[in-house]
Each structure stands twice: as C-alpha cells, then as structure tokens.
Amino acid sequence: DSGVTQTPKHLITATGQRVTLRCSPRSGDLSVYWYQQSLDQGLQFLIQYYNGEERAKGNILERFSAQQFPDLHSELNLSSLELGDSALYFCASSEGPEPGEQYFGPGTRLTVT
Amino acid sequence: AQSVAQPEDQVNVAEGNPLTVKCTYSVSGNPYLFWYVQYPNRGLQFLLKYITGDNLVKGSYGFEAEFNKSQTSFHLKKPSALVSDSALYFCAVRWGSGGYQKVTFGTGTKLQVIP
C-alpha cells in the first residue's frame, strides 16, 4: 500500500459528460501528480501541483483541469468527455517540489460510452 | 528533446536466469533516472533511482540498475528471475531546468518469467 488513495475506482459515463476524480496524497507529501495511462498513448504526465500551486504541466487537454486544496488532496476534472478519454488515471505524490521518487495510487478506470 | 526509450515491448526469461530490461535516455545535463514496476490492476511502484555516484544502483526486490553515461543507458537487472517478477516495467527520466522539472516515462516493457 503506497498511502495514496484515489476515488472512485471505476467510473462509467457518457460522452459529453463531466467527471471529477479525487486523490489524497501520502501523509507528508506536498506534491501531487496526475497521469493518464492508455493502451495507445502509454503513461502520460498531465499536471503537477505542489502545496496548492500548479508546478508543472504536461500533455493536459484544455477540457481537463485540476486543483489542489489546502488539505493537499487534489481533484482532476474532466469535461466534454470523448470516447478517447477512456483510460486509467493515476495520481502520485512525492515530498518536495521536484519529481523524485513518486508514490502512485491504485488508479481510477474511466470508461466513456 | 528529452526522452526515454525502452526498445523491447516484451522480455521473456526462464525462472532462475538473469534478466535485463533495457532503457536508453536522451536528456541535456545530468540525468535523474528511475525504474518503476506495475503489477496487473495496480499503480506503479518505485524500484530504484540514479542521481549521482556509483553507477550500479540497488533497489527493491533484488533489482539493480547500471548507469552508463557513454551509452546513455540505464538497464534494469536481476541475477535470478522469479515468476513473481512478471509485470510491466517503466523507465523514467527527470528533466528540466531551474526549479521546474518534469518526469517522462518510457513506453514500458512487459517482463514474462517462465516457470
């Protein structure tokens, strides 16, 4: 158990809808990272927050947004969903602002129908 | 461009034999390199990292990795493979300048250990 929790485990929704994925980092970790894993794209870095502030941005679509709250949990919002957004979404955390070793949550499997 | 390559989609090895999972990187400056493992339906788990110092890095579950600057490689190794090592392995490189750095993951290599 990495200490990183993600909810929900599974999510099935329709195209055009909006969903929110939630992540609680490991105790003491201030950085949260979001990744998308799909069969054709592999593991793609989306975005990083450190202590409430956006730290680094990867291949995140404009339809997606994230935030980190004062209690350090983070939410990833996905809107205007398309079939191609179906994937595993992972959250990871680490202690400091720079991406050292990261601790991954179990993931949320999103299916868009 | 900063990148990391895992040239093999799958590696098959017999139980008890040594295993190697290959990784090469392209990054400016000194690389920070990582290996992660992913078991089915699980998140990635950190195995080991290279930042500086000894080129041979030891990690979890008996794995080690050898950093080779001239060949820009960071291959993952284990002297004797176990069936339970069967999983998806990812190499990653940290890159960027100043205070804002990112990690890029390779495409992953599926390791199959045959009993």
Short mmCIF file of C-alpha atoms in Angstrom, two decimals:
data_model
loop_
_atom_site.label_atom_id
_atom_site.label_comp_id
_atom_site.label_asym_id
_atom_site.label_seq_id
_atom_site.Cartn_x
_atom_site.Cartn_y
_atom_site.Cartn_z
CA ASP A 1 0.00 0.00 0.00
CA SER A 2 1.56 3.28 -1.18
CA GLY A 3 -0.51 5.50 1.12
CA VAL A 4 -2.03 7.34 -1.85
CA THR A 5 -5.78 6.93 -2.19
CA GLN A 6 -7.94 7.55 -5.22
CA THR A 7 -11.69 7.58 -5.64
CA PRO A 8 -13.66 6.25 -7.34
CA LYS A 9 -12.03 3.02 -8.53
CA HIS A 10 -14.26 2.78 -11.57
CA LEU A 11 -16.33 5.33 -13.42
CA ILE A 12 -18.60 4.78 -16.39
CA THR A 13 -20.12 7.80 -18.06
CA ALA A 14 -21.39 9.02 -21.40
CA THR A 15 -19.78 11.25 -23.99
CA GLY A 16 -20.20 14.94 -23.29
CA GLN A 17 -20.40 14.47 -19.55
CA ARG A 18 -18.13 15.82 -16.80
CA VAL A 19 -16.48 13.83 -14.02
CA THR A 20 -14.26 14.55 -11.04
CA LEU A 21 -11.51 12.24 -9.85
CA ARG A 22 -10.18 12.60 -6.34
CA CYS A 23 -6.75 11.90 -4.86
CA SER A 24 -5.34 12.05 -1.34
CA PRO A 25 -1.54 12.05 -1.21
CA ARG A 26 0.68 10.13 1.15
CA SER A 27 0.95 11.73 4.58
CA GLY A 28 3.60 14.45 4.48
CA ASP A 29 3.80 14.68 0.70
CA LEU A 30 3.18 18.13 -0.73
CA SER A 31 3.33 17.31 -4.46
CA VAL A 32 0.55 15.62 -6.38
CA TYR A 33 0.87 14.42 -9.97
CA TRP A 34 -1.79 13.25 -12.38
CA TYR A 35 -1.14 10.72 -15.15
CA GLN A 36 -3.24 9.16 -17.88
CA GLN A 37 -2.48 5.60 -18.95
CA SER A 38 -3.98 4.21 -22.12
CA LEU A 39 -3.01 1.35 -24.40
CA ASP A 40 -2.08 3.55 -27.35
CA GLN A 41 -0.52 6.52 -25.51
CA GLY A 42 1.27 4.80 -22.66
CA LEU A 43 1.74 6.73 -19.42
CA GLN A 44 1.29 10.45 -20.00
CA PHE A 45 2.06 13.11 -17.42
CA LEU A 46 -0.80 15.58 -17.13
CA ILE A 47 -0.08 18.05 -14.37
CA GLN A 48 1.68 18.56 -11.02
CA TYR A 49 0.65 20.61 -8.01
CA TYR A 50 2.91 21.50 -5.14
CA ASN A 51 1.47 22.82 -1.89
CA GLY A 52 -1.61 24.15 -3.62
CA GLU A 53 0.09 25.74 -6.61
CA GLU A 54 0.41 24.43 -10.16
CA ARG A 55 4.04 23.37 -10.59
CA ALA A 56 4.40 21.70 -13.96
CA LYS A 57 2.16 20.97 -16.90
CA GLY A 58 2.34 18.10 -19.31
CA ASN A 59 0.01 16.89 -22.04
CA ILE A 60 -3.17 18.04 -20.37
CA LEU A 61 -6.09 18.90 -22.62
CA GLU A 62 -7.94 22.18 -22.21
CA ARG A 63 -11.07 20.19 -21.33
CA PHE A 64 -9.22 18.89 -18.27
CA SER A 65 -8.39 20.88 -15.17
CA ALA A 66 -7.06 20.13 -11.72
CA GLN A 67 -6.60 21.76 -8.37
CA GLN A 68 -5.01 21.03 -5.03
CA PHE A 69 -6.82 22.07 -1.89
CA PRO A 70 -5.44 23.39 1.42
CA ASP A 71 -5.64 19.90 2.94
CA LEU A 72 -3.45 18.79 -0.01
CA HIS A 73 -5.96 16.50 -1.63
CA SER A 74 -6.36 17.03 -5.35
CA GLU A 75 -9.14 16.73 -7.88
CA LEU A 76 -8.90 16.19 -11.63
CA ASN A 77 -11.91 17.46 -13.56
CA LEU A 78 -12.60 16.04 -17.00
CA SER A 79 -15.30 17.70 -19.08
CA SER A 80 -16.93 17.28 -22.50
CA LEU A 81 -15.79 13.69 -22.36
CA GLU A 82 -14.95 11.82 -25.52
CA LEU A 83 -14.57 8.10 -26.17
CA GLY A 84 -10.82 8.61 -26.40
CA ASP A 85 -10.68 9.81 -22.80
CA SER A 86 -11.32 6.26 -21.62
CA ALA A 87 -8.19 5.34 -19.68
CA LEU A 88 -6.67 4.68 -16.30
CA TYR A 89 -5.98 7.88 -14.40
CA PHE A 90 -3.28 7.72 -11.76
CA CYS A 91 -2.42 10.12 -9.03
CA ALA A 92 1.03 10.08 -7.48
CA SER A 93 2.64 12.05 -4.69
CA SER A 94 6.11 12.99 -3.53
CA GLU A 95 7.62 15.02 -0.73
CA GLY A 96 9.13 18.04 -2.40
CA PRO A 97 8.54 20.24 -5.42
CA GLU A 98 10.84 18.36 -7.77
CA PRO A 99 9.74 14.98 -9.10
CA GLY A 100 11.86 12.46 -7.24
CA GLU A 101 10.55 9.05 -6.36
CA GLN A 102 6.80 9.09 -6.63
CA TYR A 103 4.17 7.00 -4.86
CA PHE A 104 1.26 6.01 -7.03
CA GLY A 105 -2.34 5.44 -6.11
CA PRO A 106 -4.33 2.44 -7.41
CA GLY A 107 -5.88 4.49 -10.21
CA THR A 108 -9.36 5.32 -11.44
CA ARG A 109 -10.56 3.46 -14.51
CA LEU A 110 -12.71 5.77 -16.62
CA THR A 111 -14.92 4.33 -19.32
CA VAL A 112 -16.69 6.75 -21.64
CA THR A 113 -19.53 5.20 -23.63
CA ALA B 1 14.26 16.67 -26.94
CA GLN B 2 14.15 14.90 -23.61
CA SER B 3 13.13 11.30 -23.99
CA VAL B 4 13.49 7.81 -22.69
CA ALA B 5 13.27 4.67 -24.80
CA GLN B 6 12.54 1.10 -23.90
CA PRO B 7 13.36 -0.79 -27.09
CA GLU B 8 11.68 -4.07 -26.11
CA ASP B 9 7.92 -4.35 -25.71
CA GLN B 10 8.32 -7.72 -24.05
CA VAL B 11 11.13 -9.72 -22.49
CA ASN B 12 10.81 -13.43 -21.78
CA VAL B 13 13.17 -15.16 -19.37
CA ALA B 14 13.21 -18.54 -17.66
CA GLU B 15 12.86 -18.63 -13.90
CA GLY B 16 16.27 -18.63 -12.23
CA ASN B 17 18.01 -16.99 -15.19
CA PRO B 18 19.38 -13.45 -15.09
CA LEU B 19 17.15 -10.77 -16.57
CA THR B 20 17.82 -7.43 -18.22
CA VAL B 21 15.28 -4.80 -19.19
CA LYS B 22 16.77 -2.11 -21.37
CA CYS B 23 16.41 1.65 -21.18
CA THR B 24 18.17 4.45 -23.01
CA TYR B 25 17.69 8.15 -22.48
CA SER B 26 18.25 11.47 -24.13
CA VAL B 27 18.44 14.46 -21.83
CA SER B 28 20.61 17.52 -21.55
CA GLY B 29 22.59 17.90 -18.38
CA ASN B 30 22.94 15.26 -15.71
CA PRO B 31 20.12 12.76 -15.79
CA TYR B 32 18.00 11.64 -12.91
CA LEU B 33 16.76 8.15 -13.80
CA PHE B 34 14.14 5.89 -12.27
CA TRP B 35 12.66 2.43 -12.61
CA TYR B 36 9.08 1.60 -11.67
CA VAL B 37 7.13 -1.66 -11.77
CA GLN B 38 3.42 -2.10 -12.40
CA TYR B 39 1.60 -5.29 -11.47
CA PRO B 40 -1.78 -6.00 -13.11
CA ASN B 41 -4.55 -3.65 -11.98
CA ARG B 42 -2.19 -1.76 -9.69
CA GLY B 43 -0.44 1.58 -9.67
CA LEU B 44 3.26 1.93 -10.35
CA GLN B 45 5.72 1.11 -7.59
CA PHE B 46 9.11 2.77 -7.26
CA LEU B 47 12.03 0.33 -7.63
CA LEU B 48 15.20 2.41 -7.71
CA LYS B 49 16.77 5.66 -8.85
CA TYR B 50 20.08 7.07 -10.03
CA ILE B 51 21.03 10.63 -9.22
CA THR B 52 24.77 10.63 -8.85
CA GLY B 53 27.59 8.49 -7.53
CA ASP B 54 28.06 4.76 -8.00
CA ASN B 55 26.95 3.61 -11.45
CA LEU B 56 25.41 0.45 -10.00
CA VAL B 57 22.25 1.20 -8.09
CA LYS B 58 20.50 -1.36 -5.91
CA GLY B 59 16.77 -1.27 -5.36
CA SER B 60 13.78 -3.19 -4.11
CA TYR B 61 13.10 -6.92 -4.62
CA GLY B 62 16.71 -7.69 -5.58
CA PHE B 63 16.72 -5.45 -8.64
CA GLU B 64 19.64 -3.29 -9.63
CA ALA B 65 20.37 -0.95 -12.50
CA GLU B 66 23.55 0.10 -14.19
CA PHE B 67 24.03 3.68 -15.32
CA ASN B 68 26.27 4.01 -18.38
CA LYS B 69 26.91 7.61 -19.35
CA SER B 70 28.76 6.88 -22.58
CA GLN B 71 25.95 4.67 -23.86
CA THR B 72 23.22 6.83 -22.27
CA SER B 73 21.68 3.69 -20.82
CA PHE B 74 20.15 2.65 -17.54
CA HIS B 75 19.36 -1.07 -17.83
CA LEU B 76 17.47 -2.88 -15.12
CA LYS B 77 18.92 -6.20 -13.99
CA LYS B 78 18.33 -9.07 -11.63
CA PRO B 79 20.66 -12.06 -11.17
CA SER B 80 17.91 -14.65 -10.81
CA ALA B 81 14.37 -14.08 -12.09
CA LEU B 82 11.28 -15.15 -10.17
CA VAL B 83 7.85 -15.89 -11.63
CA SER B 84 6.53 -13.17 -9.35
CA ASP B 85 8.72 -10.63 -11.18
CA SER B 86 6.38 -10.88 -14.16
CA ALA B 87 5.00 -7.36 -14.57
CA LEU B 88 5.26 -4.18 -16.61
CA TYR B 89 8.44 -2.18 -16.06
CA PHE B 90 8.83 1.52 -16.75
CA CYS B 91 11.99 3.55 -17.04
CA ALA B 92 11.68 7.30 -16.38
CA VAL B 93 13.90 10.35 -16.69
CA ARG B 94 13.64 13.63 -14.86
CA TRP B 95 14.42 16.67 -16.95
CA GLY B 96 14.04 20.42 -16.97
CA SER B 97 15.94 23.44 -15.87
CA GLY B 98 15.78 25.74 -12.95
CA GLY B 99 13.13 24.95 -10.43
CA TYR B 100 10.61 23.37 -12.78
CA GLN B 101 11.28 19.83 -13.75
CA LYS B 102 9.20 17.01 -15.20
CA VAL B 103 9.38 13.27 -15.48
CA THR B 104 8.94 11.42 -18.75
CA PHE B 105 8.17 7.71 -18.68
CA GLY B 106 9.14 5.15 -21.28
CA THR B 107 6.53 3.05 -23.02
CA GLY B 108 7.06 0.12 -20.69
CA THR B 109 8.44 -3.39 -21.10
CA LYS B 110 6.41 -6.43 -20.20
CA LEU B 111 8.54 -8.98 -18.39
CA GLN B 112 7.36 -12.56 -18.56
CA VAL B 113 9.20 -15.04 -16.33
CA ILE B 114 8.56 -18.60 -17.46
CA PRO B 115 8.46 -21.33 -14.80
#
